[in-house]
Tab-separated table of C-alpha atoms in Angstrom:
chain	number	residue	atom	x	y	z
A	249	ALA	CA	83.095	124.612	116.345
A	250	GLN	CA	79.884	123.617	114.678
A	251	SER	CA	78.996	119.947	114.341
A	252	VAL	CA	76.146	117.965	112.855
A	253	THR	CA	74.681	114.663	114.034
A	254	GLN	CA	72.520	112.529	111.803
A	255	LEU	CA	70.950	110.038	114.140
A	256	ASP	CA	70.256	107.281	111.620
A	257	SER	CA	72.828	105.861	109.236
A	258	GLN	CA	70.144	104.014	107.263
A	259	VAL	CA	66.369	104.416	107.020
A	260	PRO	CA	64.240	101.820	105.221
A	261	VAL	CA	60.745	102.922	104.214
A	262	PHE	CA	58.054	101.538	101.951
A	263	GLU	CA	57.228	103.324	98.726
A	264	GLU	CA	54.497	105.968	99.138
A	265	ALA	CA	55.004	106.009	102.927
A	266	PRO	CA	56.128	109.162	104.778
A	267	VAL	CA	59.715	109.561	105.947
A	268	GLU	CA	61.637	111.704	108.419
A	269	LEU	CA	65.409	111.948	108.446
A	270	ARG	CA	66.729	113.345	111.682
A	271	CYS	CA	69.423	115.965	112.127
A	272	ASN	CA	70.751	117.809	115.176
A	273	TYR	CA	73.445	120.468	115.228
A	274	SER	CA	75.694	121.753	117.967
A	275	SER	CA	74.479	125.293	118.426
A	276	SER	CA	71.511	127.385	117.394
A	277	VAL	CA	73.569	130.555	117.218
A	278	SER	CA	74.562	131.995	113.847
A	279	VAL	CA	73.821	128.960	111.676
A	280	TYR	CA	72.610	128.433	108.200
A	281	LEU	CA	71.225	124.912	107.738
A	282	PHE	CA	71.133	122.732	104.650
A	283	TRP	CA	70.058	119.360	103.367
A	284	TYR	CA	71.922	117.902	100.412
A	285	VAL	CA	71.158	114.717	98.458
A	286	GLN	CA	73.702	112.477	96.776
A	287	TYR	CA	72.436	109.985	94.230
A	288	PRO	CA	74.649	106.947	93.506
A	289	ASN	CA	77.938	107.902	91.850
A	290	GLN	CA	77.027	111.574	91.694
A	291	GLY	CA	77.951	114.810	93.436
A	292	LEU	CA	75.848	116.690	95.960
A	293	GLN	CA	72.647	118.538	95.124
A	294	LEU	CA	70.981	121.073	97.394
A	295	LEU	CA	67.505	120.010	98.533
A	296	LEU	CA	66.730	123.021	100.719
A	297	LYS	CA	68.262	125.551	103.065
A	298	TYR	CA	67.297	127.623	106.068
A	299	LEU	CA	68.803	131.091	106.344
A	300	SER	CA	66.235	133.018	108.390
A	301	GLY	CA	62.519	133.696	108.645
A	302	SER	CA	59.911	130.951	108.505
A	303	THR	CA	61.056	127.837	110.312
A	304	LEU	CA	59.376	125.546	107.774
A	305	VAL	CA	61.427	125.341	104.618
A	306	LYS	CA	60.215	123.727	101.422
A	307	GLY	CA	62.651	122.266	98.943
A	308	ILE	CA	62.798	120.372	95.703
A	309	ASN	CA	61.238	116.975	95.017
A	310	GLY	CA	58.546	117.438	97.676
A	311	PHE	CA	60.915	117.595	100.643
A	312	GLU	CA	60.576	120.006	103.546
A	313	ALA	CA	62.421	120.620	106.798
A	314	GLU	CA	61.663	122.432	110.024
A	315	PHE	CA	64.166	124.501	111.962
A	316	ASN	CA	63.671	123.998	115.699
A	317	LYS	CA	65.900	126.342	117.640
A	318	SER	CA	65.077	125.030	121.112
A	319	GLN	CA	65.845	121.440	120.111
A	320	THR	CA	68.684	122.405	117.739
A	321	SER	CA	67.134	120.165	115.121
A	322	PHE	CA	66.516	120.406	111.391
A	323	HIS	CA	64.659	117.220	110.449
A	324	LEU	CA	63.872	116.458	106.814
A	325	ARG	CA	60.444	115.117	105.851
A	326	LYS	CA	58.548	113.910	102.827
A	327	PRO	CA	54.898	112.812	102.988
A	328	SER	CA	55.196	110.119	100.308
A	329	VAL	CA	58.473	108.694	99.002
A	330	HIS	CA	59.236	107.187	95.614
A	331	ILE	CA	61.824	104.725	94.390
A	332	SER	CA	63.668	107.640	92.821
A	333	ASP	CA	64.313	109.079	96.313
A	334	THR	CA	66.813	106.291	96.995
A	335	ALA	CA	69.977	108.209	97.850
A	336	GLU	CA	72.268	109.443	100.611
A	337	TYR	CA	71.055	112.537	102.442
A	338	PHE	CA	73.392	114.930	104.225
A	339	CYS	CA	72.492	117.551	106.792
A	340	ALA	CA	74.928	120.449	106.986
A	341	VAL	CA	75.585	123.753	108.740
A	342	SER	CA	77.435	126.936	107.949
A	343	ASP	CA	78.337	129.737	110.338
A	344	TRP	CA	77.124	133.079	108.999
A	345	ARG	CA	79.565	134.955	111.236
A	346	ASN	CA	82.429	133.687	109.102
A	347	ARG	CA	83.528	135.411	105.933
A	348	ASP	CA	83.800	132.047	104.247
A	349	ASP	CA	80.870	129.755	103.493
A	350	LYS	CA	82.540	126.561	104.699
A	351	ILE	CA	79.984	123.806	105.244
A	352	ILE	CA	80.161	121.176	107.983
A	353	PHE	CA	78.413	117.969	106.971
A	354	GLY	CA	76.910	115.144	108.957
A	355	LYS	CA	77.851	111.564	108.174
A	356	GLY	CA	74.760	111.017	106.059
A	357	THR	CA	71.606	108.907	106.124
A	358	ARG	CA	71.030	106.315	103.434
A	359	LEU	CA	67.363	106.174	102.431
A	360	HIS	CA	66.211	102.744	101.218
A	361	ILE	CA	62.864	102.674	99.467
A	362	LEU	CA	61.167	99.280	99.722
A	363	PRO	CA	58.735	98.233	96.974
B	714	ASP	CA	75.435	127.231	81.495
B	715	ALA	CA	77.898	124.620	82.693
B	716	GLY	CA	77.894	123.849	86.367
B	717	VAL	CA	80.961	122.891	88.350
B	718	THR	CA	83.207	120.637	86.309
B	719	GLN	CA	85.963	118.437	87.676
B	720	SER	CA	88.700	116.352	86.094
B	721	PRO	CA	89.683	113.618	86.006
B	722	THR	CA	86.607	111.650	87.058
B	723	HIS	CA	88.558	108.584	88.143
B	724	LEU	CA	92.214	107.882	88.708
B	725	ILE	CA	94.463	105.332	90.354
B	726	LYS	CA	97.755	106.267	91.953
B	727	THR	CA	100.464	104.422	93.870
B	728	ARG	CA	101.475	105.225	97.437
B	729	GLY	CA	104.046	108.004	97.549
B	730	GLN	CA	102.992	109.528	94.243
B	731	GLN	CA	101.544	112.981	93.735
B	732	VAL	CA	98.177	113.878	92.217
B	733	THR	CA	96.582	117.030	90.814
B	734	LEU	CA	92.821	117.418	90.561
B	735	ARG	CA	91.183	120.233	88.633
B	736	CYS	CA	87.992	122.214	89.022
B	737	SER	CA	86.193	124.833	86.971
B	738	PRO	CA	83.578	126.721	88.978
B	739	LYS	CA	80.086	127.547	87.855
B	740	SER	CA	79.991	130.608	85.633
B	741	GLY	CA	79.977	133.798	87.688
B	742	HIS	CA	81.279	132.167	90.870
B	743	ASP	CA	84.408	133.497	92.551
B	744	THR	CA	84.987	131.059	95.414
B	745	VAL	CA	86.111	127.448	95.244
B	746	SER	CA	86.150	124.948	98.093
B	747	TRP	CA	87.470	121.404	98.160
B	748	TYR	CA	86.023	118.543	100.173
B	749	GLN	CA	87.166	114.969	100.769
B	750	GLN	CA	84.480	112.291	101.035
B	751	ALA	CA	85.738	108.939	102.255
B	752	LEU	CA	83.584	105.881	101.623
B	753	GLY	CA	80.533	105.912	103.866
B	754	GLN	CA	81.300	109.330	105.310
B	755	GLY	CA	80.103	112.860	104.832
B	756	PRO	CA	82.278	115.343	102.935
B	757	GLN	CA	85.028	116.985	104.982
B	758	PHE	CA	86.239	120.501	104.242
B	759	ILE	CA	89.825	120.682	103.002
B	760	PHE	CA	90.224	124.361	102.121
B	761	GLN	CA	88.679	127.309	100.340
B	762	TYR	CA	90.101	129.721	97.793
B	763	TYR	CA	88.922	133.251	97.207
B	764	GLU	CA	90.734	135.923	95.201
B	765	GLU	CA	93.509	133.414	94.477
B	766	GLU	CA	94.326	132.953	98.151
B	767	GLU	CA	93.627	130.182	100.632
B	768	ARG	CA	91.121	131.754	102.983
B	769	GLN	CA	90.175	128.871	105.250
B	770	ARG	CA	91.623	125.429	105.877
B	771	GLY	CA	90.254	122.317	107.478
B	772	ASN	CA	92.125	119.710	109.481
B	773	PHE	CA	94.273	118.345	106.666
B	774	PRO	CA	98.078	118.021	106.546
B	775	ASP	CA	100.345	120.186	104.443
B	776	ARG	CA	100.534	117.391	101.872
B	777	PHE	CA	97.261	118.853	100.657
B	778	SER	CA	97.750	122.113	98.798
B	779	GLY	CA	95.857	124.097	96.258
B	780	HIS	CA	95.777	126.978	93.900
B	781	GLN	CA	93.229	129.303	92.374
B	782	PHE	CA	93.830	130.931	89.013
B	783	PRO	CA	92.711	134.369	87.797
B	784	ASN	CA	89.784	132.750	85.946
B	785	TYR	CA	88.656	131.305	89.328
B	786	SER	CA	89.446	127.699	88.381
B	787	SER	CA	91.317	125.705	90.966
B	788	GLU	CA	93.636	122.778	91.509
B	789	LEU	CA	94.022	120.444	94.448
B	790	ASN	CA	97.425	118.823	94.869
B	791	VAL	CA	98.181	115.932	97.177
B	792	ASN	CA	101.787	114.853	97.718
B	793	ALA	CA	103.179	111.627	99.144
B	794	LEU	CA	99.901	109.789	98.725
B	795	LEU	CA	98.760	107.402	101.430
B	796	LEU	CA	96.254	104.576	101.161
B	797	GLY	CA	93.960	106.632	103.395
B	798	ASP	CA	93.799	109.385	100.792
B	799	SER	CA	91.533	107.164	98.691
B	800	ALA	CA	88.257	109.074	98.483
B	801	LEU	CA	85.912	111.130	96.371
B	802	TYR	CA	87.218	114.675	96.086
B	803	LEU	CA	84.489	117.228	95.597
B	804	CYS	CA	84.881	120.748	94.350
B	805	ALA	CA	82.271	123.330	95.282
B	806	SER	CA	81.812	126.835	93.959
B	807	SER	CA	79.870	129.839	95.192
B	808	LEU	CA	79.562	133.572	94.787
B	809	ASN	CA	80.900	134.770	98.079
B	810	ARG	CA	82.162	138.322	97.647
B	811	GLY	CA	83.985	138.128	100.960
B	812	GLU	CA	81.029	137.279	103.178
B	813	ASN	CA	78.837	134.324	104.012
B	814	SER	CA	75.331	135.327	102.972
B	815	GLY	CA	74.014	131.828	102.511
B	816	ASN	CA	74.301	131.773	98.749
B	817	THR	CA	73.831	128.309	97.323
B	818	ILE	CA	77.008	126.309	96.968
B	819	TYR	CA	77.177	124.080	93.905
B	820	PHE	CA	79.113	120.833	93.859
B	821	GLY	CA	80.784	119.034	91.010
B	822	GLU	CA	80.450	115.301	90.427
B	823	GLY	CA	83.822	114.686	92.017
B	824	SER	CA	87.079	112.950	91.253
B	825	TRP	CA	87.412	109.398	92.522
B	826	LEU	CA	90.975	108.797	93.703
B	827	THR	CA	92.164	105.291	94.509
B	828	VAL	CA	95.601	104.879	96.071
B	829	VAL	CA	97.095	101.390	95.827
């Protein structure tokens, strides 16, 4: 079964500094990869997804992620963060061999933006 | 175009009671999934409905059941509530057509359930 590990439960970073949120998954075979963001008291919003093709994926709000098959990683990056990026970020996988699109989520990384 | 809508947004129930949560998928979507998000955790897959049938189920007891209606809306029912059932319940919809092609899954804002 697929699994996702988010290595940091919390990441503090100063405003306008770069940030990387780390994510590893259990297998590089047959996966779609996602990053979702959850703002306080809200549902989940898709930031970006990797299905196939270019390993560098660009998403909304200036975020990007790189699929690394050999390291089974899908780290999320942003070159300059803003206060409005304060949220919980979830890495997730889906197995494209399945008929269903069930998503397996990591436990999340809380991004704290320091003024 | 309305996205995924869920009701109620918040509710409080007593141990042993039963609860029904409702979800209307995004327009044009045929598949509804339910997730449980406990405080400080990532969402966990409960089950998925497609063509009015439960197609996939996560590691949840039979106290958790669901239904999908012909208009693709869905209900999640939880019987014999336990304190540990307190969580945010998220509904997600997608256009699946019987295969996983990586189509974007849209989430509702969730229903906060507190069991006391």
